[in-house]
Amino acid sequence: MTTLGAVHRPQLPPERLRSVVLAAEESGLDSLWLWEDCFLESGIAAASAALAWTERLKVGVGLLPVPLRNVALTAMETATLERMFPGRVMIGVGHGVQDWMGQVGARVSSPLTLLREYTLALKALLAGERVTVSGRYVSLTGVALDWPLAAPVPIYVGGLGLKTLDLAGEVGDGTILDASADLERVRLIRSSREHPVVVYVETDSRDRAFVTDLVASVAEAGASSVVLQQSATSEDPEGFVRFVASLAGHHSMG
């Protein structure tokens, strides 16, 4: 069964988030995804507000740029959200846009090495382990969460390059593909692993038949969740999330 979600793009000002979140909750949308794009909005801060305003909506952050964030802080924030809003938090991590990482002095020479070290450490911390590691980029000495989780939160790894996607299959609990990915890339991932695949699909259309066919083609390629996103210039995000919810309500995604 393929679920259907929507993106709230950070190009909209933060004060617009509440009305979009409430529209998603009231219309029955399964999930709303947020982005931590530099230098727009904090993904964790926005997710915390969205979860607090709702009772059932699942909220994903995809992606958190790992060069920008200490892994212990990300583990603390993720565990805090999951303990307050159990079962509704989804976290994705990735390289971040390299030019942006360079602007803040966080660009690394081996993004793949960092992402591997970071994801493994993050999962271990969320699993309640006491972690000591001295890697090329990640260094922890006897770090453990004082408020661990009863069950670990799945950590998605996002990317597009084949090496990053191979890493996602190796260390991630799921994979996130952005809207530039073609269906062959989705099929390739699903043929090599069994974990969830979230695929962003960009569309501004409100043509129900067109979008339903678009979602069906991505689902048939193997996506476990199709997440529709509007362009950065969209002026009706509330209407868009209601439209996406109506698609899920009237058409089987299985």
CSV table of C-alpha atoms in Angstrom, one decimal:
chain,number,residue,atom,x,y,z
A,1,MET,CA,0.0,0.0,0.0
A,2,THR,CA,1.4,3.4,-1.1
A,3,THR,CA,0.7,6.3,1.1
A,4,LEU,CA,0.2,9.9,-0.1
A,5,GLY,CA,1.7,13.0,1.5
A,6,ALA,CA,2.5,16.6,0.7
A,7,VAL,CA,5.4,19.0,1.2
A,8,HIS,CA,5.2,22.4,3.0
A,9,ARG,CA,8.1,24.2,1.3
A,10,PRO,CA,10.2,26.5,3.4
A,11,GLN,CA,10.1,29.2,0.8
A,12,LEU,CA,6.8,30.2,2.4
A,13,PRO,CA,7.3,32.3,5.6
A,14,PRO,CA,7.1,30.4,8.9
A,15,GLU,CA,3.9,32.1,9.9
A,16,ARG,CA,2.1,30.3,7.1
A,17,LEU,CA,2.9,26.9,8.5
A,18,ARG,CA,0.0,26.7,11.0
A,19,SER,CA,-2.8,27.1,8.5
A,20,VAL,CA,-1.2,24.6,6.2
A,21,VAL,CA,-0.8,22.1,9.0
A,22,LEU,CA,-4.4,22.5,10.2
A,23,ALA,CA,-5.6,22.0,6.6
A,24,ALA,CA,-3.6,18.8,6.4
A,25,GLU,CA,-4.9,17.5,9.7
A,26,GLU,CA,-8.6,18.4,9.0
A,27,SER,CA,-8.6,17.0,5.5
A,28,GLY,CA,-7.1,13.6,6.6
A,29,LEU,CA,-3.8,13.9,4.8
A,30,ASP,CA,-1.5,11.1,5.9
A,31,SER,CA,1.8,13.0,6.2
A,32,LEU,CA,3.3,16.5,5.8
A,33,TRP,CA,7.0,16.8,5.0
A,34,LEU,CA,9.1,19.8,5.9
A,35,TRP,CA,12.6,20.8,4.6
A,36,GLU,CA,15.5,22.3,6.4
A,37,ASP,CA,16.8,24.4,3.5
A,38,CYS,CA,19.5,27.0,4.2
A,39,PHE,CA,18.7,29.7,5.1
A,40,LEU,CA,15.0,29.5,5.4
A,41,GLU,CA,13.5,27.5,8.3
A,42,SER,CA,14.6,25.1,10.9
A,43,GLY,CA,13.2,21.7,10.2
A,44,ILE,CA,13.0,20.6,13.8
A,45,ALA,CA,11.5,23.8,15.1
A,46,ALA,CA,8.8,23.6,12.4
A,47,ALA,CA,8.1,20.0,13.0
A,48,SER,CA,7.7,20.5,16.7
A,49,ALA,CA,5.1,23.2,16.1
A,50,ALA,CA,3.3,21.1,13.4
A,51,LEU,CA,3.1,18.1,15.8
A,52,ALA,CA,1.8,20.2,18.7
A,53,TRP,CA,-1.0,21.7,16.5
A,54,THR,CA,-2.2,18.3,15.5
A,55,GLU,CA,-3.4,14.9,16.9
A,56,ARG,CA,-2.8,12.3,14.1
A,57,LEU,CA,-0.8,13.9,11.2
A,58,LYS,CA,2.6,12.3,10.6
A,59,VAL,CA,5.3,14.9,10.2
A,60,GLY,CA,8.5,14.3,8.4
A,61,VAL,CA,11.7,16.3,8.1
A,62,GLY,CA,13.5,15.5,4.9
A,63,LEU,CA,16.2,16.3,4.9
A,64,LEU,CA,18.4,17.5,7.8
A,65,PRO,CA,21.8,18.5,6.4
A,66,VAL,CA,24.3,16.5,8.4
A,67,PRO,CA,27.3,18.8,8.0
A,68,LEU,CA,25.3,21.6,9.7
A,69,ARG,CA,24.3,19.6,12.8
A,70,ASN,CA,26.1,17.8,15.6
A,71,VAL,CA,24.8,14.2,15.7
A,72,ALA,CA,24.2,14.3,19.4
A,73,LEU,CA,22.0,17.4,19.0
A,74,THR,CA,20.0,15.7,16.3
A,75,ALA,CA,19.5,12.6,18.4
A,76,MET,CA,18.3,14.8,21.4
A,77,GLU,CA,15.9,16.7,19.2
A,78,THR,CA,14.5,13.5,17.5
A,79,ALA,CA,14.1,11.7,20.8
A,80,THR,CA,12.3,14.7,22.3
A,81,LEU,CA,9.9,14.9,19.4
A,82,GLU,CA,9.2,11.1,19.4
A,83,ARG,CA,8.6,11.0,23.2
A,84,MET,CA,6.2,13.9,23.0
A,85,PHE,CA,4.5,12.7,19.8
A,86,PRO,CA,5.0,9.0,19.6
A,87,GLY,CA,4.7,7.3,16.2
A,88,ARG,CA,4.2,10.6,14.3
A,89,VAL,CA,7.8,11.6,13.6
A,90,MET,CA,9.8,10.8,10.5
A,91,ILE,CA,13.4,12.0,10.1
A,92,GLY,CA,15.6,12.1,7.0
A,93,VAL,CA,19.3,13.0,6.8
A,94,GLY,CA,21.4,13.9,3.8
A,95,HIS,CA,24.5,15.7,2.5
A,96,GLY,CA,22.9,19.1,2.3
A,97,VAL,CA,23.6,21.4,-0.6
A,98,GLN,CA,27.3,21.7,-0.8
A,99,ASP,CA,27.4,25.4,-1.7
A,100,TRP,CA,25.3,26.1,1.4
A,101,MET,CA,27.5,24.0,3.5
A,102,GLY,CA,30.5,25.9,2.2
A,103,GLN,CA,28.9,29.2,3.1
A,104,VAL,CA,28.7,28.2,6.8
A,105,GLY,CA,32.1,26.6,7.0
A,106,ALA,CA,30.7,23.1,7.3
A,107,ARG,CA,31.6,21.6,3.9
A,108,VAL,CA,33.6,18.4,4.2
A,109,SER,CA,35.9,16.7,1.7
A,110,SER,CA,34.1,13.3,1.9
A,111,PRO,CA,30.3,13.8,2.3
A,112,LEU,CA,29.8,10.0,2.0
A,113,THR,CA,32.1,9.3,4.9
A,114,LEU,CA,30.3,11.9,7.0
A,115,LEU,CA,26.9,10.6,6.1
A,116,ARG,CA,27.9,7.0,7.0
A,117,GLU,CA,29.4,7.9,10.3
A,118,TYR,CA,26.6,10.3,11.2
A,119,THR,CA,23.7,7.9,10.3
A,120,LEU,CA,25.3,5.0,12.3
A,121,ALA,CA,25.9,7.1,15.3
A,122,LEU,CA,22.4,8.7,15.2
A,123,LYS,CA,20.7,5.3,15.0
A,124,ALA,CA,22.9,3.9,17.9
A,125,LEU,CA,22.0,6.9,20.1
A,126,LEU,CA,18.3,6.6,19.3
A,127,ALA,CA,18.5,2.9,20.1
A,128,GLY,CA,19.6,3.8,23.6
A,129,GLU,CA,23.2,2.8,23.3
A,130,ARG,CA,26.1,4.6,24.9
A,131,VAL,CA,28.3,5.6,22.0
A,132,THR,CA,32.0,6.1,21.8
A,133,VAL,CA,33.3,6.6,18.3
A,134,SER,CA,36.3,8.4,16.8
A,135,GLY,CA,35.7,8.7,13.1
A,136,ARG,CA,36.9,11.1,10.4
A,137,TYR,CA,34.1,13.5,11.2
A,138,VAL,CA,32.0,12.1,14.0
A,139,SER,CA,33.5,12.0,17.5
A,140,LEU,CA,31.6,10.9,20.6
A,141,THR,CA,32.9,9.8,24.0
A,142,GLY,CA,30.5,7.9,26.2
A,143,VAL,CA,27.4,9.7,24.8
A,144,ALA,CA,24.0,8.3,25.7
A,145,LEU,CA,20.5,9.9,25.8
A,146,ASP,CA,19.1,10.4,29.3
A,147,TRP,CA,15.6,10.1,27.8
A,148,PRO,CA,16.0,7.1,25.4
A,149,LEU,CA,13.2,5.7,23.3
A,150,ALA,CA,11.1,2.6,23.8
A,151,ALA,CA,11.6,1.9,20.1
A,152,PRO,CA,14.0,3.6,17.7
A,153,VAL,CA,12.7,6.1,15.2
A,154,PRO,CA,13.3,5.0,11.6
A,155,ILE,CA,16.0,7.2,10.0
A,156,TYR,CA,15.7,7.8,6.2
A,157,VAL,CA,18.7,8.7,4.1
A,158,GLY,CA,18.1,11.0,1.1
A,159,GLY,CA,20.1,11.5,-2.0
A,160,LEU,CA,20.2,11.0,-5.7
A,161,GLY,CA,23.7,9.8,-6.7
A,162,LEU,CA,24.2,6.1,-6.9
A,163,LYS,CA,26.9,6.0,-4.2
A,164,THR,CA,24.6,7.9,-1.8
A,165,LEU,CA,21.7,5.6,-2.6
A,166,ASP,CA,23.8,2.5,-2.0
A,167,LEU,CA,24.8,4.0,1.4
A,168,ALA,CA,21.1,4.6,2.1
A,169,GLY,CA,20.4,1.0,1.5
A,170,GLU,CA,23.2,-0.1,3.7
A,171,VAL,CA,22.7,2.2,6.8
A,172,GLY,CA,19.3,3.8,6.4
A,173,ASP,CA,15.9,2.5,7.5
A,174,GLY,CA,14.4,4.1,4.3
A,175,THR,CA,15.4,6.1,1.3
A,176,ILE,CA,14.2,9.6,0.2
A,177,LEU,CA,14.4,10.6,-3.5
A,178,ASP,CA,13.9,14.1,-4.6
A,179,ALA,CA,11.6,15.3,-7.4
A,180,SER,CA,14.4,15.1,-10.0
A,181,ALA,CA,14.7,11.3,-9.7
A,182,ASP,CA,13.3,9.3,-12.6
A,183,LEU,CA,11.2,6.1,-12.3
A,184,GLU,CA,14.1,3.9,-13.2
A,185,ARG,CA,16.0,5.1,-10.2
A,186,VAL,CA,12.9,4.2,-8.0
A,187,ARG,CA,12.8,0.7,-9.6
A,188,LEU,CA,16.5,0.2,-9.1
A,189,ILE,CA,16.2,1.0,-5.4
A,190,ARG,CA,13.2,-1.3,-4.9
A,191,SER,CA,14.8,-4.1,-6.7
A,192,SER,CA,17.8,-4.0,-4.3
A,193,ARG,CA,16.2,-3.5,-0.9
A,194,GLU,CA,13.0,-4.0,1.1
A,195,HIS,CA,12.9,-0.8,3.1
A,196,PRO,CA,10.5,2.1,2.5
A,197,VAL,CA,11.1,4.5,-0.4
A,198,VAL,CA,9.7,8.0,-0.2
A,199,VAL,CA,9.6,9.9,-3.5
A,200,TYR,CA,9.0,13.6,-3.9
A,201,VAL,CA,7.0,14.5,-7.0
A,202,GLU,CA,6.6,18.1,-8.1
A,203,THR,CA,3.3,19.2,-9.6
A,204,ASP,CA,1.2,22.4,-9.6
A,205,SER,CA,-1.7,20.7,-11.3
A,206,ARG,CA,-5.1,20.3,-9.8
A,207,ASP,CA,-6.2,18.0,-12.6
A,208,ARG,CA,-7.3,15.0,-10.6
A,209,ALA,CA,-7.0,12.5,-13.4
A,210,PHE,CA,-3.5,13.7,-14.3
A,211,VAL,CA,-2.2,13.7,-10.8
A,212,THR,CA,-3.8,10.3,-10.0
A,213,ASP,CA,-2.0,8.8,-13.0
A,214,LEU,CA,1.2,10.5,-12.0
A,215,VAL,CA,1.0,9.1,-8.5
A,216,ALA,CA,0.1,5.6,-9.8
A,217,SER,CA,3.1,5.5,-12.1
A,218,VAL,CA,5.5,6.4,-9.2
A,219,ALA,CA,3.7,3.9,-6.9
A,220,GLU,CA,4.0,1.1,-9.5
A,221,ALA,CA,7.7,1.8,-9.8
A,222,GLY,CA,8.0,0.8,-6.1
A,223,ALA,CA,7.5,4.0,-4.0
A,224,SER,CA,6.0,3.2,-0.6
A,225,SER,CA,5.1,6.9,-0.1
A,226,VAL,CA,4.5,9.5,-2.8
A,227,VAL,CA,4.9,13.0,-1.5
A,228,LEU,CA,3.6,15.8,-3.8
A,229,GLN,CA,5.2,19.2,-3.8
A,230,GLN,CA,4.2,22.5,-5.4
A,231,SER,CA,6.6,25.0,-6.9
A,232,ALA,CA,8.3,27.5,-4.7
A,233,THR,CA,6.0,30.2,-6.0
A,234,SER,CA,2.7,28.5,-5.0
A,235,GLU,CA,0.3,30.9,-3.3
A,236,ASP,CA,-2.3,28.3,-2.1
A,237,PRO,CA,-0.5,25.7,0.0
A,238,GLU,CA,-3.7,25.1,2.1
A,239,GLY,CA,-5.7,24.3,-1.0
A,240,PHE,CA,-2.9,22.0,-2.3
A,241,VAL,CA,-2.8,19.8,0.9
A,242,ARG,CA,-6.6,19.5,0.8
A,243,PHE,CA,-6.4,18.5,-2.8
A,244,VAL,CA,-3.7,15.8,-2.0
A,245,ALA,CA,-5.8,14.5,0.8
A,246,SER,CA,-8.8,14.2,-1.5
A,247,LEU,CA,-6.8,12.1,-3.9
A,248,ALA,CA,-5.9,9.7,-1.2
A,249,GLY,CA,-9.5,9.6,-0.1
A,250,HIS,CA,-11.0,8.8,-3.5
A,251,HIS,CA,-8.4,6.5,-5.1
A,252,SER,CA,-6.7,3.4,-3.9
A,253,MET,CA,-3.0,3.7,-3.8
A,254,GLY,CA,-2.4,0.0,-3.4
